[in-house]
PDB file of C-alpha atoms in Angstrom:
ATOM      1  CA  MET R   1      -1.939   7.920   2.271  1.00 78.00           C
ATOM      2  CA  GLU R   2      -3.251   7.157  -1.215  1.00 87.00           C
ATOM      3  CA  LEU R   3      -1.058   6.489  -4.233  1.00 88.00           C
ATOM      4  CA  ARG R   4      -3.110   8.987  -6.191  1.00 88.00           C
ATOM      5  CA  VAL R   5      -2.283  11.748  -3.719  1.00 89.00           C
ATOM      6  CA  LEU R   6       1.424  10.847  -3.832  1.00 89.00           C
ATOM      7  CA  GLN R   7       1.268  11.322  -7.600  1.00 89.00           C
ATOM      8  CA  TYR R   8      -0.333  14.731  -7.043  1.00 89.00           C
ATOM      9  CA  PHE R   9       2.401  15.689  -4.591  1.00 89.00           C
ATOM     10  CA  LEU R  10       5.173  14.623  -7.000  1.00 89.00           C
ATOM     11  CA  ALA R  11       3.584  16.684  -9.776  1.00 88.00           C
ATOM     12  CA  VAL R  12       3.714  19.776  -7.563  1.00 88.00           C
ATOM     13  CA  ALA R  13       7.305  19.007  -6.555  1.00 88.00           C
ATOM     14  CA  ARG R  14       8.218  18.663 -10.231  1.00 87.00           C
ATOM     15  CA  GLU R  15       6.409  21.783 -11.481  1.00 86.00           C
ATOM     16  CA  GLN R  16       7.168  23.903  -8.370  1.00 87.00           C
ATOM     17  CA  ASN R  17       3.807  25.494  -9.016  1.00 86.00           C
ATOM     18  CA  ILE R  18       0.364  24.294  -7.898  1.00 87.00           C
ATOM     19  CA  THR R  19      -1.482  25.812 -10.863  1.00 86.00           C
ATOM     20  CA  ALA R  20       0.905  24.247 -13.396  1.00 87.00           C
ATOM     21  CA  ALA R  21       0.725  20.910 -11.580  1.00 85.00           C
ATOM     22  CA  ALA R  22      -3.082  21.039 -11.581  1.00 86.00           C
ATOM     23  CA  GLU R  23      -3.087  21.619 -15.336  1.00 86.00           C
ATOM     24  CA  SER R  24      -0.739  18.663 -15.940  1.00 85.00           C
ATOM     25  CA  LEU R  25      -3.007  16.468 -13.785  1.00 86.00           C
ATOM     26  CA  HIS R  26      -6.210  17.796 -15.389  1.00 84.00           C
ATOM     27  CA  LEU R  27      -7.490  18.977 -12.008  1.00 85.00           C
ATOM     28  CA  SER R  28      -8.745  22.308 -10.809  1.00 89.00           C
ATOM     29  CA  GLN R  29      -6.318  24.312  -8.705  1.00 87.00           C
ATOM     30  CA  PRO R  30      -8.643  24.375  -5.642  1.00 88.00           C
ATOM     31  CA  THR R  31      -9.100  20.592  -5.800  1.00 89.00           C
ATOM     32  CA  LEU R  32      -5.337  20.001  -5.879  1.00 88.00           C
ATOM     33  CA  SER R  33      -4.732  22.482  -3.053  1.00 88.00           C
ATOM     34  CA  THR R  34      -7.347  20.717  -0.922  1.00 91.00           C
ATOM     35  CA  GLN R  35      -5.705  17.332  -1.533  1.00 90.00           C
ATOM     36  CA  LEU R  36      -2.272  18.691  -0.576  1.00 89.00           C
ATOM     37  CA  LYS R  37      -3.545  20.295   2.617  1.00 90.00           C
ATOM     38  CA  ALA R  38      -5.274  17.029   3.558  1.00 91.00           C
ATOM     39  CA  LEU R  39      -1.973  15.179   3.018  1.00 89.00           C
ATOM     40  CA  GLU R  40      -0.135  17.626   5.280  1.00 89.00           C
ATOM     41  CA  GLU R  41      -2.832  17.227   7.951  1.00 90.00           C
ATOM     42  CA  GLU R  42      -2.626  13.426   7.659  1.00 91.00           C
ATOM     43  CA  LEU R  43       1.153  13.466   8.179  1.00 90.00           C
ATOM     44  CA  GLY R  44       1.097  16.278  10.714  1.00 91.00           C
ATOM     45  CA  LYS R  45       3.887  18.112   8.864  1.00 90.00           C
ATOM     46  CA  GLN R  46       4.149  21.032   6.478  1.00 91.00           C
ATOM     47  CA  LEU R  47       5.376  19.703   3.138  1.00 89.00           C
ATOM     48  CA  LEU R  48       5.224  22.798   0.952  1.00 88.00           C
ATOM     49  CA  ILE R  49       6.171  26.435   1.360  1.00 87.00           C
ATOM     50  CA  ARG R  50       3.732  28.447  -0.719  1.00 81.00           C
ATOM     51  CA  GLY R  51       5.014  31.572  -2.422  1.00 73.00           C
ATOM     52  CA  THR R  52       3.889  35.039  -1.504  1.00 65.00           C
ATOM     53  CA  LYS R  53       1.442  37.002  -3.602  1.00 60.00           C
ATOM     54  CA  GLY R  54       4.269  38.151  -5.858  1.00 53.00           C
ATOM     55  CA  SER R  55       5.523  34.621  -6.471  1.00 59.00           C
ATOM     56  CA  ARG R  56       3.654  31.415  -7.216  1.00 75.00           C
ATOM     57  CA  LYS R  57       6.726  29.224  -6.808  1.00 83.00           C
ATOM     58  CA  VAL R  58       6.329  26.344  -4.356  1.00 87.00           C
ATOM     59  CA  THR R  59       9.327  24.870  -2.513  1.00 88.00           C
ATOM     60  CA  LEU R  60       9.609  21.733  -0.424  1.00 90.00           C
ATOM     61  CA  THR R  61      10.281  21.691   3.283  1.00 91.00           C
ATOM     62  CA  GLN R  62      12.769  19.185   4.708  1.00 91.00           C
ATOM     63  CA  GLU R  63       9.876  16.803   5.335  1.00 91.00           C
ATOM     64  CA  GLY R  64       8.630  17.460   1.808  1.00 89.00           C
ATOM     65  CA  MET R  65      11.998  16.456   0.339  1.00 90.00           C
ATOM     66  CA  ILE R  66      11.917  13.211   2.355  1.00 91.00           C
ATOM     67  CA  LEU R  67       8.399  12.458   1.123  1.00 91.00           C
ATOM     68  CA  ARG R  68       9.401  13.182  -2.477  1.00 90.00           C
ATOM     69  CA  LYS R  69      12.204  10.619  -2.313  1.00 89.00           C
ATOM     70  CA  ARG R  70      10.012   7.981  -0.665  1.00 89.00           C
ATOM     71  CA  ALA R  71       7.048   8.669  -2.961  1.00 88.00           C
ATOM     72  CA  GLU R  72       9.227   8.129  -6.040  1.00 88.00           C
ATOM     73  CA  GLU R  73      10.451   4.816  -4.611  1.00 86.00           C
ATOM     74  CA  ILE R  74       6.915   3.708  -3.692  1.00 88.00           C
ATOM     75  CA  LEU R  75       5.453   4.491  -7.091  1.00 87.00           C
ATOM     76  CA  ASP R  76       8.397   2.856  -8.898  1.00 85.00           C
ATOM     77  CA  LEU R  77       7.886  -0.295  -6.844  1.00 83.00           C
ATOM     78  CA  VAL R  78       4.126  -0.264  -7.528  1.00 85.00           C
ATOM     79  CA  GLN R  79       4.773   0.061 -11.269  1.00 82.00           C
ATOM     80  CA  LYS R  80       7.324  -2.760 -11.146  1.00 77.00           C
ATOM     81  CA  THR R  81       4.856  -5.003  -9.304  1.00 79.00           C
ATOM     82  CA  GLU R  82       2.007  -4.245 -11.698  1.00 78.00           C
ATOM     83  CA  ASN R  83       4.208  -5.050 -14.683  1.00 73.00           C
ATOM     84  CA  GLU R  84       5.282  -8.403 -13.229  1.00 67.00           C
ATOM     85  CA  ILE R  85       1.763  -9.525 -12.293  1.00 75.00           C
ATOM     86  CA  SER R  86       0.093  -8.435 -15.522  1.00 70.00           C
ATOM     87  CA  LEU R  87       2.374 -10.457 -17.799  1.00 62.00           C
ATOM     88  CA  SER R  88       0.999 -13.512 -19.583  1.00 57.00           C
ATOM     89  CA  ASP R  89       1.759 -16.913 -18.068  1.00 62.00           C
ATOM     90  CA  ASP R  90       2.649 -18.205 -21.522  1.00 64.00           C
ATOM     91  CA  VAL R  91       5.536 -15.815 -22.148  1.00 69.00           C
ATOM     92  CA  VAL R  92       8.671 -15.192 -20.083  1.00 81.00           C
ATOM     93  CA  ALA R  93       8.861 -11.424 -20.269  1.00 84.00           C
ATOM     94  CA  GLY R  94       9.264  -8.411 -18.064  1.00 86.00           C
ATOM     95  CA  ASP R  95      11.895  -6.179 -16.531  1.00 91.00           C
ATOM     96  CA  ILE R  96      15.036  -7.127 -14.613  1.00 94.00           C
ATOM     97  CA  TYR R  97      16.680  -4.546 -12.370  1.00 94.00           C
ATOM     98  CA  ILE R  98      20.379  -4.765 -11.494  1.00 96.00           C
ATOM     99  CA  GLY R  99      22.409  -2.580  -9.142  1.00 94.00           C
ATOM    100  CA  THR R 100      26.172  -2.511  -9.676  1.00 93.00           C
ATOM    101  CA  GLY R 101      29.349  -0.499  -9.607  1.00 87.00           C
ATOM    102  CA  GLU R 102      31.716  -0.005 -12.534  1.00 87.00           C
ATOM    103  CA  THR R 103      33.202  -3.398 -13.393  1.00 89.00           C
ATOM    104  CA  ASN R 104      34.122  -5.548 -16.358  1.00 89.00           C
ATOM    105  CA  THR R 105      31.809  -8.207 -14.852  1.00 90.00           C
ATOM    106  CA  ILE R 106      29.004  -6.422 -16.715  1.00 92.00           C
ATOM    107  CA  ARG R 107      30.299  -8.279 -19.773  1.00 92.00           C
ATOM    108  CA  LEU R 108      29.230 -11.564 -18.147  1.00 93.00           C
ATOM    109  CA  PHE R 109      25.818 -10.054 -17.446  1.00 94.00           C
ATOM    110  CA  ALA R 110      25.594  -9.042 -21.100  1.00 95.00           C
ATOM    111  CA  ARG R 111      26.680 -12.518 -22.227  1.00 94.00           C
ATOM    112  CA  ALA R 112      23.976 -14.160 -20.118  1.00 95.00           C
ATOM    113  CA  ALA R 113      21.336 -11.660 -21.233  1.00 95.00           C
ATOM    114  CA  GLY R 114      22.317 -12.148 -24.861  1.00 95.00           C
ATOM    115  CA  LYS R 115      21.869 -15.905 -24.688  1.00 94.00           C
ATOM    116  CA  LEU R 116      18.565 -15.573 -22.858  1.00 94.00           C
ATOM    117  CA  GLN R 117      17.313 -13.036 -25.373  1.00 92.00           C
ATOM    118  CA  ARG R 118      17.194 -15.707 -28.096  1.00 90.00           C
ATOM    119  CA  SER R 119      14.441 -17.602 -26.284  1.00 90.00           C
ATOM    120  CA  CYS R 120      12.975 -14.706 -24.274  1.00 90.00           C
ATOM    121  CA  PRO R 121      13.154 -11.574 -26.444  1.00 92.00           C
ATOM    122  CA  HIS R 122      10.638  -9.677 -24.316  1.00 90.00           C
ATOM    123  CA  ILE R 123      12.861  -9.372 -21.237  1.00 93.00           C
ATOM    124  CA  HIS R 124      14.277  -5.893 -20.653  1.00 93.00           C
ATOM    125  CA  TYR R 125      17.193  -4.971 -18.385  1.00 96.00           C
ATOM    126  CA  HIS R 126      17.730  -1.869 -16.260  1.00 95.00           C
ATOM    127  CA  ILE R 127      21.180  -1.138 -14.807  1.00 95.00           C
ATOM    128  CA  PHE R 128      21.634   1.208 -11.837  1.00 92.00           C
ATOM    129  CA  SER R 129      25.226   2.196 -11.032  1.00 89.00           C
ATOM    130  CA  GLY R 130      26.465   3.280  -7.622  1.00 85.00           C
ATOM    131  CA  ASN R 131      28.571   2.372  -4.622  1.00 84.00           C
ATOM    132  CA  SER R 132      27.937  -0.554  -2.278  1.00 86.00           C
ATOM    133  CA  ALA R 133      25.689   1.452   0.052  1.00 86.00           C
ATOM    134  CA  TYR R 134      23.528   2.557  -2.886  1.00 89.00           C
ATOM    135  CA  VAL R 135      23.239  -0.986  -4.266  1.00 92.00           C
ATOM    136  CA  LEU R 136      22.270  -2.415  -0.860  1.00 92.00           C
ATOM    137  CA  GLU R 137      19.687   0.317  -0.305  1.00 91.00           C
ATOM    138  CA  MET R 138      18.085  -0.345  -3.695  1.00 90.00           C
ATOM    139  CA  LEU R 139      18.108  -4.091  -3.033  1.00 92.00           C
ATOM    140  CA  ASP R 140      16.603  -3.825   0.448  1.00 90.00           C
ATOM    141  CA  LYS R 141      13.807  -1.604  -0.851  1.00 87.00           C
ATOM    142  CA  GLY R 142      12.964  -4.051  -3.616  1.00 87.00           C
ATOM    143  CA  LEU R 143      13.889  -1.594  -6.352  1.00 89.00           C
ATOM    144  CA  VAL R 144      16.444  -3.977  -7.902  1.00 93.00           C
ATOM    145  CA  ASP R 145      16.389  -7.764  -8.217  1.00 94.00           C
ATOM    146  CA  PHE R 146      20.141  -8.336  -8.074  1.00 96.00           C
ATOM    147  CA  GLY R 147      23.114  -6.455  -6.735  1.00 95.00           C
ATOM    148  CA  LEU R 148      26.815  -6.779  -7.467  1.00 94.00           C
ATOM    149  CA  LEU R 149      29.120  -6.017  -4.531  1.00 91.00           C
ATOM    150  CA  TYR R 150      32.817  -6.137  -3.714  1.00 88.00           C
ATOM    151  CA  SER R 151      32.333  -5.769   0.032  1.00 81.00           C
ATOM    152  CA  SER R 152      31.474  -8.457   2.571  1.00 83.00           C
ATOM    153  CA  VAL R 153      27.883  -9.729   2.531  1.00 87.00           C
ATOM    154  CA  ASP R 154      25.488 -10.490   5.380  1.00 88.00           C
ATOM    155  CA  LEU R 155      24.660 -14.131   4.595  1.00 89.00           C
ATOM    156  CA  SER R 156      21.702 -14.061   6.974  1.00 90.00           C
ATOM    157  CA  LYS R 157      19.994 -11.528   4.679  1.00 92.00           C
ATOM    158  CA  TYR R 158      21.206 -12.394   1.191  1.00 94.00           C
ATOM    159  CA  ASP R 159      21.807 -15.336  -1.092  1.00 94.00           C
ATOM    160  CA  THR R 160      24.966 -15.107  -3.177  1.00 95.00           C
ATOM    161  CA  LEU R 161      26.611 -16.207  -6.397  1.00 95.00           C
ATOM    162  CA  ASN R 162      30.366 -15.735  -6.707  1.00 94.00           C
ATOM    163  CA  VAL R 163      31.635 -14.143  -9.918  1.00 94.00           C
ATOM    164  CA  PRO R 164      34.254 -16.419 -11.541  1.00 93.00           C
ATOM    165  CA  VAL R 165      36.521 -13.583 -12.713  1.00 91.00           C
ATOM    166  CA  ARG R 166      38.340 -10.994 -10.650  1.00 91.00           C
ATOM    167  CA  ASP R 167      38.958  -7.342 -11.310  1.00 93.00           C
ATOM    168  CA  VAL R 168      42.610  -6.302 -11.375  1.00 95.00           C
ATOM    169  CA  TRP R 169      43.710  -3.041  -9.775  1.00 97.00           C
ATOM    170  CA  GLY R 170      46.185  -0.803 -11.536  1.00 97.00           C
ATOM    171  CA  VAL R 171      47.054   2.767 -12.457  1.00 98.00           C
ATOM    172  CA  LEU R 172      45.601   4.784 -15.314  1.00 98.00           C
ATOM    173  CA  MET R 173      48.124   7.343 -16.555  1.00 97.00           C
ATOM    174  CA  ARG R 174      49.203   9.385 -19.518  1.00 97.00           C
ATOM    175  CA  ARG R 175      51.382   7.571 -22.063  1.00 97.00           C
ATOM    176  CA  ASP R 176      54.032  10.286 -21.737  1.00 96.00           C
ATOM    177  CA  SER R 177      54.319   9.693 -17.974  1.00 96.00           C
ATOM    178  CA  PRO R 178      57.662   8.274 -16.715  1.00 94.00           C
ATOM    179  CA  LEU R 179      55.688   5.479 -15.014  1.00 96.00           C
ATOM    180  CA  ALA R 180      54.369   4.358 -18.394  1.00 96.00           C
ATOM    181  CA  LYS R 181      57.785   2.829 -19.102  1.00 95.00           C
ATOM    182  CA  LYS R 182      57.219   0.335 -16.262  1.00 96.00           C
ATOM    183  CA  GLU R 183      55.397  -2.982 -16.783  1.00 96.00           C
ATOM    184  CA  ALA R 184      53.888  -2.803 -13.281  1.00 97.00           C
ATOM    185  CA  ILE R 185      53.573  -0.203 -10.545  1.00 98.00           C
ATOM    186  CA  ARG R 186      54.948  -0.707  -7.026  1.00 97.00           C
ATOM    187  CA  PRO R 187      53.703   1.163  -3.923  1.00 97.00           C
ATOM    188  CA  GLU R 188      56.736   3.421  -3.632  1.00 97.00           C
ATOM    189  CA  ASP R 189      56.233   4.586  -7.228  1.00 97.00           C
ATOM    190  CA  LEU R 190      53.068   6.409  -6.127  1.00 97.00           C
ATOM    191  CA  TRP R 191      54.059   7.857  -2.779  1.00 97.00           C
ATOM    192  CA  ASP R 192      55.027  11.287  -4.126  1.00 96.00           C
ATOM    193  CA  LEU R 193      52.544  11.535  -6.985  1.00 97.00           C
ATOM    194  CA  PRO R 194      49.090  13.196  -7.211  1.00 98.00           C
ATOM    195  CA  LEU R 195      46.568  10.364  -6.905  1.00 98.00           C
ATOM    196  CA  ILE R 196      42.926  10.032  -7.947  1.00 97.00           C
ATOM    197  CA  VAL R 197      41.198   7.249  -6.007  1.00 96.00           C
ATOM    198  CA  SER R 198      37.742   5.732  -5.657  1.00 92.00           C
ATOM    199  CA  HIS R 199      35.685   7.216  -2.853  1.00 86.00           C
ATOM    200  CA  GLN R 200      34.023   3.885  -2.100  1.00 83.00           C
ATOM    201  CA  GLU R 201      34.641   3.101   1.546  1.00 79.00           C
ATOM    202  CA  ASN R 202      35.541  -0.559   1.004  1.00 81.00           C
ATOM    203  CA  ALA R 203      38.277   0.371  -1.516  1.00 87.00           C
ATOM    204  CA  ARG R 204      40.167   2.781   0.726  1.00 88.00           C
ATOM    205  CA  PRO R 205      41.483   0.328   3.367  1.00 91.00           C
ATOM    206  CA  LEU R 206      42.402  -2.112   0.581  1.00 91.00           C
ATOM    207  CA  LEU R 207      44.445   0.523  -1.237  1.00 95.00           C
ATOM    208  CA  SER R 208      46.018   1.815   1.978  1.00 95.00           C
ATOM    209  CA  SER R 209      47.173  -1.710   2.812  1.00 95.00           C
ATOM    210  CA  TRP R 210      48.711  -2.205  -0.632  1.00 97.00           C
ATOM    211  CA  LEU R 211      50.328   1.243  -0.658  1.00 96.00           C
ATOM    212  CA  LYS R 212      51.818   0.576   2.806  1.00 96.00           C
ATOM    213  CA  LYS R 213      50.645   4.035   3.786  1.00 95.00           C
ATOM    214  CA  ASP R 214      47.276   5.433   4.763  1.00 94.00           C
ATOM    215  CA  LEU R 215      45.671   7.442   1.980  1.00 94.00           C
ATOM    216  CA  SER R 216      45.592  10.451   4.325  1.00 93.00           C
ATOM    217  CA  GLU R 217      49.402  10.460   4.225  1.00 95.00           C
ATOM    218  CA  LEU R 218      49.509  10.613   0.430  1.00 96.00           C
ATOM    219  CA  ASN R 219      48.728  13.316  -2.104  1.00 96.00           C
ATOM    220  CA  VAL R 220      45.143  12.384  -2.999  1.00 97.00           C
ATOM    221  CA  VAL R 221      44.112  15.262  -5.244  1.00 97.00           C
ATOM    222  CA  ALA R 222      40.672  13.902  -6.171  1.00 97.00           C
ATOM    223  CA  THR R 223      38.223  11.061  -5.622  1.00 95.00           C
ATOM    224  CA  TYR R 224      35.815   9.610  -8.161  1.00 94.00           C
ATOM    225  CA  ASN R 225      32.638   7.624  -8.499  1.00 87.00           C
ATOM    226  CA  LEU R 226      32.850   7.107 -12.268  1.00 87.00           C
ATOM    227  CA  VAL R 227      36.132   6.090 -13.899  1.00 93.00           C
ATOM    228  CA  LEU R 228      35.229   7.980 -17.063  1.00 93.00           C
ATOM    229  CA  ASN R 229      35.337  11.262 -15.150  1.00 94.00           C
ATOM    230  CA  ALA R 230      38.589  10.275 -13.432  1.00 96.00           C
ATOM    231  CA  SER R 231      40.131   9.394 -16.795  1.00 96.00           C
ATOM    232  CA  MET R 232      39.468  12.930 -18.042  1.00 97.00           C
ATOM    233  CA  LEU R 233      41.308  14.348 -15.034  1.00 97.00           C
ATOM    234  CA  THR R 234      44.203  12.006 -15.759  1.00 98.00           C
ATOM    235  CA  ASP R 235      44.168  12.865 -19.450  1.00 97.00           C
ATOM    236  CA  GLU R 236      44.563  16.526 -18.503  1.00 97.00           C
ATOM    237  CA  GLY R 237      47.605  15.635 -16.376  1.00 96.00           C
ATOM    238  CA  PHE R 238      45.891  16.285 -13.057  1.00 97.00           C
ATOM    239  CA  GLY R 239      46.819  12.970 -11.439  1.00 97.00           C
ATOM    240  CA  TYR R 240      47.175   9.202 -11.614  1.00 98.00           C
ATOM    241  CA  THR R 241      43.948   7.218 -11.284  1.00 98.00           C
ATOM    242  CA  ILE R 242      43.998   3.977  -9.300  1.00 97.00           C
ATOM    243  CA  CYS R 243      41.186   1.843 -10.697  1.00 96.00           C
ATOM    244  CA  TYR R 244      40.157  -1.532 -12.120  1.00 94.00           C
ATOM    245  CA  ASP R 245      41.492  -2.752 -15.434  1.00 94.00           C
ATOM    246  CA  ARG R 246      39.356  -3.062 -18.603  1.00 91.00           C
ATOM    247  CA  LEU R 247      36.920  -0.302 -17.727  1.00 91.00           C
ATOM    248  CA  LEU R 248      38.364   1.852 -20.497  1.00 92.00           C
ATOM    249  CA  ASP R 249      39.816   0.916 -23.876  1.00 91.00           C
ATOM    250  CA  THR R 250      43.359   2.093 -23.159  1.00 93.00           C
ATOM    251  CA  GLU R 251      44.929  -0.088 -25.862  1.00 90.00           C
ATOM    252  CA  ASN R 252      43.417   2.128 -28.537  1.00 92.00           C
ATOM    253  CA  SER R 253      43.779   5.359 -26.592  1.00 93.00           C
ATOM    254  CA  PRO R 254      46.387   7.751 -28.023  1.00 94.00           C
ATOM    255  CA  SER R 255      46.999   9.425 -24.677  1.00 96.00           C
ATOM    256  CA  LEU R 256      46.205   6.999 -21.814  1.00 97.00           C
ATOM    257  CA  CYS R 257      47.581   3.637 -20.710  1.00 97.00           C
ATOM    258  CA  PHE R 258      47.032   1.235 -17.814  1.00 97.00           C
ATOM    259  CA  ARG R 259      49.648  -0.554 -15.705  1.00 97.00           C
ATOM    260  CA  PRO R 260      48.810  -3.259 -13.113  1.00 97.00           C
ATOM    261  CA  LEU R 261      49.922  -3.086  -9.516  1.00 97.00           C
ATOM    262  CA  SER R 262      52.814  -5.161  -8.200  1.00 97.00           C
ATOM    263  CA  PRO R 263      52.390  -7.128  -6.039  1.00 96.00           C
ATOM    264  CA  PRO R 264      49.054  -7.829  -7.775  1.00 96.00           C
ATOM    265  CA  LEU R 265      45.863  -6.591  -6.141  1.00 96.00           C
ATOM    266  CA  GLU R 266      42.569  -8.161  -7.165  1.00 93.00           C
ATOM    267  CA  ALA R 267      38.931  -7.719  -6.188  1.00 91.00           C
ATOM    268  CA  GLU R 268      36.339 -10.487  -6.096  1.00 91.00           C
ATOM    269  CA  ALA R 269      32.719  -9.640  -6.806  1.00 91.00           C
ATOM    270  CA  THR R 270      29.545 -11.338  -5.608  1.00 94.00           C
ATOM    271  CA  ILE R 271      26.041 -11.314  -7.058  1.00 96.00           C
ATOM    272  CA  ILE R 272      23.505 -11.044  -4.237  1.00 96.00           C
ATOM    273  CA  TRP R 273      19.734 -11.047  -3.808  1.00 95.00           C
ATOM    274  CA  LYS R 274      17.442 -11.030  -0.794  1.00 93.00           C
ATOM    275  CA  LYS R 275      16.838 -14.341   0.950  1.00 90.00           C
ATOM    276  CA  TYR R 276      13.406 -15.816   0.249  1.00 85.00           C
ATOM    277  CA  GLN R 277      13.105 -13.427  -2.701  1.00 84.00           C
ATOM    278  CA  VAL R 278      10.044 -14.139  -4.829  1.00 81.00           C
ATOM    279  CA  PHE R 279      11.396 -13.611  -8.327  1.00 87.00           C
ATOM    280  CA  SER R 280       9.446 -12.870 -11.458  1.00 86.00           C
ATOM    281  CA  ARG R 281       9.720 -15.541 -14.154  1.00 87.00           C
ATOM    282  CA  ALA R 282      12.077 -13.241 -16.044  1.00 90.00           C
ATOM    283  CA  ALA R 283      14.397 -12.827 -13.042  1.00 92.00           C
ATOM    284  CA  GLU R 284      14.373 -16.589 -12.403  1.00 92.00           C
ATOM    285  CA  ALA R 285      15.310 -17.288 -16.020  1.00 93.00           C
ATOM    286  CA  PHE R 286      18.091 -14.715 -15.927  1.00 96.00           C
ATOM    287  CA  LEU R 287      19.561 -16.119 -12.718  1.00 96.00           C
ATOM    288  CA  GLU R 288      19.667 -19.623 -14.184  1.00 95.00           C
ATOM    289  CA  GLN R 289      21.307 -18.336 -17.359  1.00 95.00           C
ATOM    290  CA  LEU R 290      23.785 -16.353 -15.268  1.00 96.00           C
ATOM    291  CA  LYS R 291      24.764 -19.521 -13.377  1.00 95.00           C
ATOM    292  CA  LYS R 292      25.296 -21.355 -16.693  1.00 94.00           C
ATOM    293  CA  THR R 293      27.412 -18.487 -18.004  1.00 95.00           C
ATOM    294  CA  PHE R 294      29.552 -18.492 -14.872  1.00 94.00           C
ATOM    295  CA  ARG R 295      30.084 -22.269 -15.090  1.00 93.00           C
ATOM    296  CA  GLN R 296      31.115 -21.945 -18.720  1.00 91.00           C
ATOM    297  CA  GLN R 297      33.531 -19.150 -17.792  1.00 90.00           C
ATOM    298  CA  GLU R 298      35.134 -21.348 -15.143  1.00 87.00           C
ATOM    299  CA  ASN R 299      35.562 -24.199 -17.643  1.00 85.00           C
ATOM    300  CA  ASP R 300      37.124 -22.030 -20.377  1.00 78.00           C
TER     301      ASP R 300
END
């Protein structure tokens, strides 16, 4: 399977039309069709469903959708590798890829990147947000250099760096809510209220333990992946969002406020990367700066 042919296939998947894809690739339509048929024969699977005479639209089969996902990952990794190898030995430059969830720890990343930027202005950073499963998948495939997780880590597969600050759980609510008069929120305060909770698997048992009830026993009206979306539901009075502190600027919000949980509930994050990872010079420099930033944070 050639990289060139994967690029052809992705063009067809994008355009949903072989003629349009051929034009974008500067190929003749028969040449592109021949390449696609050869790819299907090589894999032994039909990848495309060609339209009838009345329609030129091309759709992907189930196998075609799998190939599209893998082809995108393969070509991204090839581009990443080419960029790292082609850089000059005299300059620390390149791209750093980080997978993470929503967390205030990103401020420490930004602090480290900011300091490094003074001596290495040609380093660029790419942040991919998602749950723990997404971050691990990206890391295992080599699509990110570092991942930030709140779940347990397989130390036989990954090296780790503990984050020196913890995220504090609490409740995001409207300022006119009766609970807003409280300084902290206890489990029984939430038992009869509509709740909006994270759909990350590692968060659910933690919250159930603190609430002293399984989430299935409570009125969970919605789940979220991004706190910004959950905050809009809360702002409209749909429910109370249980989330980390400092993800939103509630101090300057006219309608929303945040109250911590009592007893306190905290989450500890870990930076991870694959064992025996061969880093680019840019990633090595960033990791060292990150360690310095963490040590400074611990000493402050």
